[in-house]
Short mmCIF file of C-alpha atoms and ligand atoms in Angstrom, two decimals:
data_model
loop_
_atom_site.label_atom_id
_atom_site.label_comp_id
_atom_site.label_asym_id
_atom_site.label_seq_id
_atom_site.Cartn_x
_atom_site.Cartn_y
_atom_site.Cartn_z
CA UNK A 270 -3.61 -9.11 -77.50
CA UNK A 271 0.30 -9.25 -76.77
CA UNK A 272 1.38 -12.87 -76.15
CA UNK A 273 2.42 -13.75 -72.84
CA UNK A 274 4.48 -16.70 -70.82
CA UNK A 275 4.89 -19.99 -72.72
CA UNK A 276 2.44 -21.96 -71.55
CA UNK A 277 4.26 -25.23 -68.86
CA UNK A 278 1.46 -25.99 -66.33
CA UNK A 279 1.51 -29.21 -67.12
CA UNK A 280 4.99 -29.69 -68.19
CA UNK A 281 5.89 -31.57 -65.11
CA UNK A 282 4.53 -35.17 -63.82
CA UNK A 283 1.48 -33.85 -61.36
CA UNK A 284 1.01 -37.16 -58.31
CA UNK A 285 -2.18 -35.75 -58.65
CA UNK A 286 -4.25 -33.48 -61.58
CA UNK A 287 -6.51 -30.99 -60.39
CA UNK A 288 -9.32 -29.61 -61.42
CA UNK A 289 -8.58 -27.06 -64.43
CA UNK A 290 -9.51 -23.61 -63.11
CA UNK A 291 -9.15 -20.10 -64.72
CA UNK A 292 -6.71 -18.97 -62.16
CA UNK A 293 -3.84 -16.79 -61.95
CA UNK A 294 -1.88 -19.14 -63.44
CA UNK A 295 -3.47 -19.56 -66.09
CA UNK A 296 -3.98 -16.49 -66.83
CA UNK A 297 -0.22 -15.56 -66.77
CA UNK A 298 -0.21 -17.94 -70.50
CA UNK A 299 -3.49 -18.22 -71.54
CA UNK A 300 -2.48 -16.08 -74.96
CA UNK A 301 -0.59 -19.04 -76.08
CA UNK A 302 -2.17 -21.81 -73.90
CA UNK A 303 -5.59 -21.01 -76.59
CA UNK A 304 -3.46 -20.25 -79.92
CA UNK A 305 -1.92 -23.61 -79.18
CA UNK A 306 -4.30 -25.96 -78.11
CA UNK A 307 -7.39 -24.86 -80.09
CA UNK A 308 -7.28 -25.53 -83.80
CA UNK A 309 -8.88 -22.43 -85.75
CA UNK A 310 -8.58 -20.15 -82.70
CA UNK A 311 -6.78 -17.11 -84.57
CA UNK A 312 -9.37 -17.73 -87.62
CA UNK A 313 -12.58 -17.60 -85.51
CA UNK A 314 -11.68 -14.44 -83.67
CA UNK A 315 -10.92 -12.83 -86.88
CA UNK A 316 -14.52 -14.12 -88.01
CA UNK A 317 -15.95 -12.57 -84.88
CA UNK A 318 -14.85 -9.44 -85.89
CA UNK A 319 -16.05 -9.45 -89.22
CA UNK A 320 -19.43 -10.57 -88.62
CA UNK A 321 -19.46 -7.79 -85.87
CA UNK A 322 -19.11 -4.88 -88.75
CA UNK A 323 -22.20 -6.72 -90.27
CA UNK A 324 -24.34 -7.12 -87.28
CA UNK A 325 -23.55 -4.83 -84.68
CA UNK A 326 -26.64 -2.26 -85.09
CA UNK A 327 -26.36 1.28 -83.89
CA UNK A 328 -27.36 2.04 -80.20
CA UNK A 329 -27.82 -1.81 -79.46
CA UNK A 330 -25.31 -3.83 -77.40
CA UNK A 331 -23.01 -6.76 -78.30
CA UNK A 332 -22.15 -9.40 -75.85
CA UNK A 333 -19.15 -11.58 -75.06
CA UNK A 334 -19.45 -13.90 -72.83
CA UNK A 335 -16.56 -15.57 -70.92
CA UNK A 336 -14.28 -13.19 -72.61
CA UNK A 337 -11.15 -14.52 -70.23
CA UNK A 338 -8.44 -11.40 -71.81
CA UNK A 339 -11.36 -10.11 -74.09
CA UNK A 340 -9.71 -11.38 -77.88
CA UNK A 341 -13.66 -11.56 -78.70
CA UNK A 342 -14.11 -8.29 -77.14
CA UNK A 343 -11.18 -6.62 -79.40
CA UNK A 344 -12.20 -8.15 -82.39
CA UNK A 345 -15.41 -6.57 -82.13
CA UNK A 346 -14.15 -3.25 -81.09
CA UNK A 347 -12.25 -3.30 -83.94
CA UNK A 348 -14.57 -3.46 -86.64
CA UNK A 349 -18.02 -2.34 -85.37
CA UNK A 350 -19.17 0.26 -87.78
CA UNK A 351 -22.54 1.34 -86.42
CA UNK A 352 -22.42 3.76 -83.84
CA UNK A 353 -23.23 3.83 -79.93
CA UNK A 354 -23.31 0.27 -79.84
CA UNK A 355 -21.79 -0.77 -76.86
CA UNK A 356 -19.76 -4.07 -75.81
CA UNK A 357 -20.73 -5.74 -72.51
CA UNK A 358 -18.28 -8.10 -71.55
CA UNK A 359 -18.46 -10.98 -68.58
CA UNK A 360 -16.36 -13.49 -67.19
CA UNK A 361 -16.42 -14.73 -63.79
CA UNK A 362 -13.11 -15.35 -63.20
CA UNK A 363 -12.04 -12.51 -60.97
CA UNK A 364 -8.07 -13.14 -62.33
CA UNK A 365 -9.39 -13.24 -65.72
CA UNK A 366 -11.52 -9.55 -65.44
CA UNK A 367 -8.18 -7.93 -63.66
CA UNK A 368 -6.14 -8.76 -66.70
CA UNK A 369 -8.62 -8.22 -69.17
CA UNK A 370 -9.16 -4.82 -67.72
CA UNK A 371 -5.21 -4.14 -68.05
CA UNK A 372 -5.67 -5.40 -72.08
CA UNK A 373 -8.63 -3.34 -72.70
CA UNK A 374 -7.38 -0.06 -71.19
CA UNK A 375 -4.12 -0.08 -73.47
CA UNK A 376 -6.38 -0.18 -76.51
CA UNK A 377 -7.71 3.07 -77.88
CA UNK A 378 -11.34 1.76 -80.04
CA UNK A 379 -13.98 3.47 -79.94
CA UNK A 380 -17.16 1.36 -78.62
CA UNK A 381 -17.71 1.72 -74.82
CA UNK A 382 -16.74 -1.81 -73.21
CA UNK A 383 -18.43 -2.93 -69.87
CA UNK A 384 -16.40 -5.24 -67.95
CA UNK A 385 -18.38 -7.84 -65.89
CA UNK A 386 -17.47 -9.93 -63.55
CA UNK A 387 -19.85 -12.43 -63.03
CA UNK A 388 -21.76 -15.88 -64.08
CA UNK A 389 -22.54 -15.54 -66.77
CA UNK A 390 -25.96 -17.41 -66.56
CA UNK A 391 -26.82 -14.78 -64.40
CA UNK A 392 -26.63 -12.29 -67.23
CA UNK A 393 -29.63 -11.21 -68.71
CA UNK A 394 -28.85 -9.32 -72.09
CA UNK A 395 -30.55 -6.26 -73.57
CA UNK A 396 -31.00 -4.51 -76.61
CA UNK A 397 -28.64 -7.33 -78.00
CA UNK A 398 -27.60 -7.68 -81.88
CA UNK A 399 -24.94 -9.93 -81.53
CA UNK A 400 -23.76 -12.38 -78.59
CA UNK A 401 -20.53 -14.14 -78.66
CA UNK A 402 -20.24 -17.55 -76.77
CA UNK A 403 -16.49 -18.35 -77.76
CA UNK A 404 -15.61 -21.64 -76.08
CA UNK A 405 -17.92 -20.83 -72.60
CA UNK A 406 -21.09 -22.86 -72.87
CA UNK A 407 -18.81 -25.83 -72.73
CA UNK A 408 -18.10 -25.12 -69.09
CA UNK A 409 -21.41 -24.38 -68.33
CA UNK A 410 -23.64 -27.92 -66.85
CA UNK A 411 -25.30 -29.34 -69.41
CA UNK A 412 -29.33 -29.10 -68.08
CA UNK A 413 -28.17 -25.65 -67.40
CA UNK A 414 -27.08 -24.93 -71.13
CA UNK A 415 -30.50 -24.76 -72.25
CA UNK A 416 -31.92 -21.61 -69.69
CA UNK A 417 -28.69 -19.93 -71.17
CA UNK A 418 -29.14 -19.76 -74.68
CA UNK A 419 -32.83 -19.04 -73.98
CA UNK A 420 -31.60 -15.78 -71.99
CA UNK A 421 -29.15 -15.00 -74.48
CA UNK A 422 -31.94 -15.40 -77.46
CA UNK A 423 -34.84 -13.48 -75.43
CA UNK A 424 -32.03 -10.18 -75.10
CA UNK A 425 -31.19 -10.82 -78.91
CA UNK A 426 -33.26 -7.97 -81.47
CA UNK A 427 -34.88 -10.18 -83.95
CA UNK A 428 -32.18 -10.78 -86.99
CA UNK A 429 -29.49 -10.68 -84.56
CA UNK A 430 -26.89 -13.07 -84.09
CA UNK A 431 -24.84 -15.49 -82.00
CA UNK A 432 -21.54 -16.64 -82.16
CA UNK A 433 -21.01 -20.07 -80.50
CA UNK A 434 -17.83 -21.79 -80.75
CA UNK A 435 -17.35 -25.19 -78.75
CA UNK A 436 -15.47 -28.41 -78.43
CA UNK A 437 -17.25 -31.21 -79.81
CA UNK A 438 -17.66 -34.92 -79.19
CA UNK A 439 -19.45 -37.22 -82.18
CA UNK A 440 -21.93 -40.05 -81.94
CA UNK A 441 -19.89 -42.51 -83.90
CA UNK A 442 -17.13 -43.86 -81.63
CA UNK A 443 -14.11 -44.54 -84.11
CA UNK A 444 -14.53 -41.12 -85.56
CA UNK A 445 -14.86 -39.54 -81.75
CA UNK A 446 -11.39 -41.41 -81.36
CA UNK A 447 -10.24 -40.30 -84.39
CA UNK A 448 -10.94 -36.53 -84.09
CA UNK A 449 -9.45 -36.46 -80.66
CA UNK A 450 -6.52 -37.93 -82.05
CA UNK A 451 -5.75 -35.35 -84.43
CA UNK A 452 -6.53 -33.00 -82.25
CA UNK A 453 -4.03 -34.16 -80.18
CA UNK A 454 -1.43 -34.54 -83.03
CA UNK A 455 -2.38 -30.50 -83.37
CA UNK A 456 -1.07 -30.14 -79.70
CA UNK A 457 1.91 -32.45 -80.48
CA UNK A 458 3.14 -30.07 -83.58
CA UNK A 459 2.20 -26.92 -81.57
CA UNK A 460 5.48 -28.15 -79.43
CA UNK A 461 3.30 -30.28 -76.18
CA UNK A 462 4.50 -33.42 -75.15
CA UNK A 463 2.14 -36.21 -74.31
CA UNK A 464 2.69 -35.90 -70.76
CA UNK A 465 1.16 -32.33 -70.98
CA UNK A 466 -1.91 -33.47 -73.54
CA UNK A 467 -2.49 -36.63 -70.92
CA UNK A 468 -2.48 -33.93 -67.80
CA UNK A 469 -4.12 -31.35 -69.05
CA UNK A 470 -6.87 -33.98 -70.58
CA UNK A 471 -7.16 -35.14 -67.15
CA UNK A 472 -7.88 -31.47 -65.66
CA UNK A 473 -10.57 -30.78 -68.03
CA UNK A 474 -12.64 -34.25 -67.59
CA UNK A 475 -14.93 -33.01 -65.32
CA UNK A 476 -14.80 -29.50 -66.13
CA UNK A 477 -15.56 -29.27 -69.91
CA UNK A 478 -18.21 -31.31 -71.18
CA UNK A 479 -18.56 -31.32 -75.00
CA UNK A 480 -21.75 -32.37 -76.78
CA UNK A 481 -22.44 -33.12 -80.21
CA UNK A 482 -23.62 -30.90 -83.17
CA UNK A 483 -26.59 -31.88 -83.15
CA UNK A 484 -27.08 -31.70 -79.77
CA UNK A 485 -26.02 -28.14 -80.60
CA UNK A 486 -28.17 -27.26 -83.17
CA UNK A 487 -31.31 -28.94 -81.51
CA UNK A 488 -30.64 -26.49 -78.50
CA UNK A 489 -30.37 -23.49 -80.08
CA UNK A 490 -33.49 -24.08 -82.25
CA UNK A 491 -35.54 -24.59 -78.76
CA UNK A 492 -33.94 -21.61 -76.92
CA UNK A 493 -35.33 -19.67 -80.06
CA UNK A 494 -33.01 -18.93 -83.25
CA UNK A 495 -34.42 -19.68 -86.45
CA UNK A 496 -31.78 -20.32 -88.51
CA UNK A 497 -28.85 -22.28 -87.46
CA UNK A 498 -25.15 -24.16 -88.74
CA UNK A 499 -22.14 -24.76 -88.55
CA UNK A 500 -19.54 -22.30 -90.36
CA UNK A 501 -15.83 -23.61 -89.32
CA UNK A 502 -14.98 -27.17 -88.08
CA UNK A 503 -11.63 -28.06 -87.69
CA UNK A 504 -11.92 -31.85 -86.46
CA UNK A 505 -13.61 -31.33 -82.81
CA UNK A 506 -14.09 -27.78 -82.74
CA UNK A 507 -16.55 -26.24 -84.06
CA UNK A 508 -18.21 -22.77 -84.39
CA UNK A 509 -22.20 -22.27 -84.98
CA UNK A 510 -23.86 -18.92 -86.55
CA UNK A 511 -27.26 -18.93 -84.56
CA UNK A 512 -30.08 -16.33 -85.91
CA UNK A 513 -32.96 -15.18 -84.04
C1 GEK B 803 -11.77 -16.07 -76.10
N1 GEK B 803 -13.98 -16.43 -75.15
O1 GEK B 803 -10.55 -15.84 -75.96
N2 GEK B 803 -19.66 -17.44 -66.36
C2 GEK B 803 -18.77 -16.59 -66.92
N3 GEK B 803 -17.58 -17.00 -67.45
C3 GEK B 803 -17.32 -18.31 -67.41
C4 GEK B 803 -18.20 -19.26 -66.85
C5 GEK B 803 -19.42 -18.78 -66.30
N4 GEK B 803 -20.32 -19.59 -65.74
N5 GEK B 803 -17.65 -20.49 -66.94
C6 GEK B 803 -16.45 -20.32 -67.56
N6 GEK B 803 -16.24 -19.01 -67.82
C7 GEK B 803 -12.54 -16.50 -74.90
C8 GEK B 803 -12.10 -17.87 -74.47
S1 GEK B 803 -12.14 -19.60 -72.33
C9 GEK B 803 -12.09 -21.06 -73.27
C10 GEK B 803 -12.98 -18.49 -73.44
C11 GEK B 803 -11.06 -22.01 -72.87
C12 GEK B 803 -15.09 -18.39 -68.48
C13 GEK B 803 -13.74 -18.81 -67.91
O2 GEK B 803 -13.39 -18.07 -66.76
C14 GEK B 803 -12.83 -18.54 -69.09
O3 GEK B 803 -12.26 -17.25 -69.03
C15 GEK B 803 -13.75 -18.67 -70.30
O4 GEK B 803 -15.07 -18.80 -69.81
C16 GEK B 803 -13.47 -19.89 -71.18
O5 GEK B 803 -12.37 -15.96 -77.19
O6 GEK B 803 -10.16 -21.69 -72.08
O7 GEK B 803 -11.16 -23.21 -73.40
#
């Protein structure tokens, strides 16, 4: 995916923060508002792709859901070996899908990709041997998390596989404090002051709610995959590998 405009939304003092939405704007820098602010980012979609060559069964379907510009999506393209398996991809963010559809139709892969525009908890997979949740469930309400991953694991073949990558909080407070602090020493070397961290924290309060790993894990085994843990953590983010 080519990078785009330096991200600046929150360069300047806001009187007021709003809500963080995946709007145009965002859209315009999201390539380097994600390589900057999430620790691992480059890594995990790499990973995505990798575990796609070993999972993605022929004439099954892989999922990625809330692609945004579809990095998951490429990844996947890229390195899917088996054949007529097809990628379905969803986001509801109707700015997101438009520019997504631009990225996909300059690359030349093979696999078939379906663009979707829609909530995604209103997506029922199929014939699914991998699912991708890369940094989604997070915006999704919390007693609604639950139905989700069921969906997701009832669509999953048995042996297949999910990807979910999410902020994380932790139980113990000090290290909670700690890990966001880091984090936000992360943002400070990737070149944001603390005006931006403090804004853009204040955007996403409502919006992203992050829950524990074991919260995590405990989920996942209810909605139905058998064997479940963590495989990167770079302090709080963190990316599962969910069986069914
Ligand atoms: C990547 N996976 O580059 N239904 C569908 N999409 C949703 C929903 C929903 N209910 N809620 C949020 N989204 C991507 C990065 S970004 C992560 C994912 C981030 C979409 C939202 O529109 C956005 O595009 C994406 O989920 C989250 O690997 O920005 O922190």
């Amino acid at each position: 995916m080519s990078d785009t405009r330096p991200d600046q939304l929150y360069a300047n003092p806001l009187g007021e923060v709003d809500r963080f939405a995946f709007d145009r704007a965002v859209v315009e820098v999201f390539p380097d508002m994600i390589k900057r602010s999430v620790p691992g980012y480059a890594t995990i979609i790499n990973m995505i792709g990798d575990l796609a060559e070993r999972y993605a069964r022929s004439n099954s379907r892989c999922y990625d859901l809330g692609c945004s510009l579809g990095a998951a999506t490429l990844a996947m393209r890229h390195r899917i070996r088996a054949s007529h398996c097809d990628i379905v991809a969803v986001d509801n963010s109707p700015a997101m899908i438009e520019r997504c559809r631009q990225v996909l139709a300059a690359d030349t892969a093979e696999p078939a990709v379906e663009l979707v525009c829609e909530d995604l908890q209103r997506i029922r997979p199929e014939n699914a041997s991998m699912a991708v949740l890369n940094f989604t469930l997070q915006f999704i309400p919390v007693e609604e998390r639950l139905d989700t991953l069921k969906h997701i694991a009832e669509g999953l073949l048995s042996g297949g596989v999910l990807i979910l990558s999410e902020k994380v909080a932790f139980d113990d407070p000090p290290h909670n404090e700690l890990m966001i602090e880091l984090h936000h020493n992360f943002k400070r070397a990737n070149g944001y002051s603390d005006l931006e961290i403090a804004q853009k924290r204040s955007a996403l309060e409502q919006v992203l709610i992050p829950e524990t790993l074991s919260a995590h894990r405990e989920r996942l085994r209810r909605a139905g995959f058998t064997s479940v843990d963590v495989w990167f953590q770079c302090f709080n983010f963190a990316s599962l590998i969910a069986i069914k």
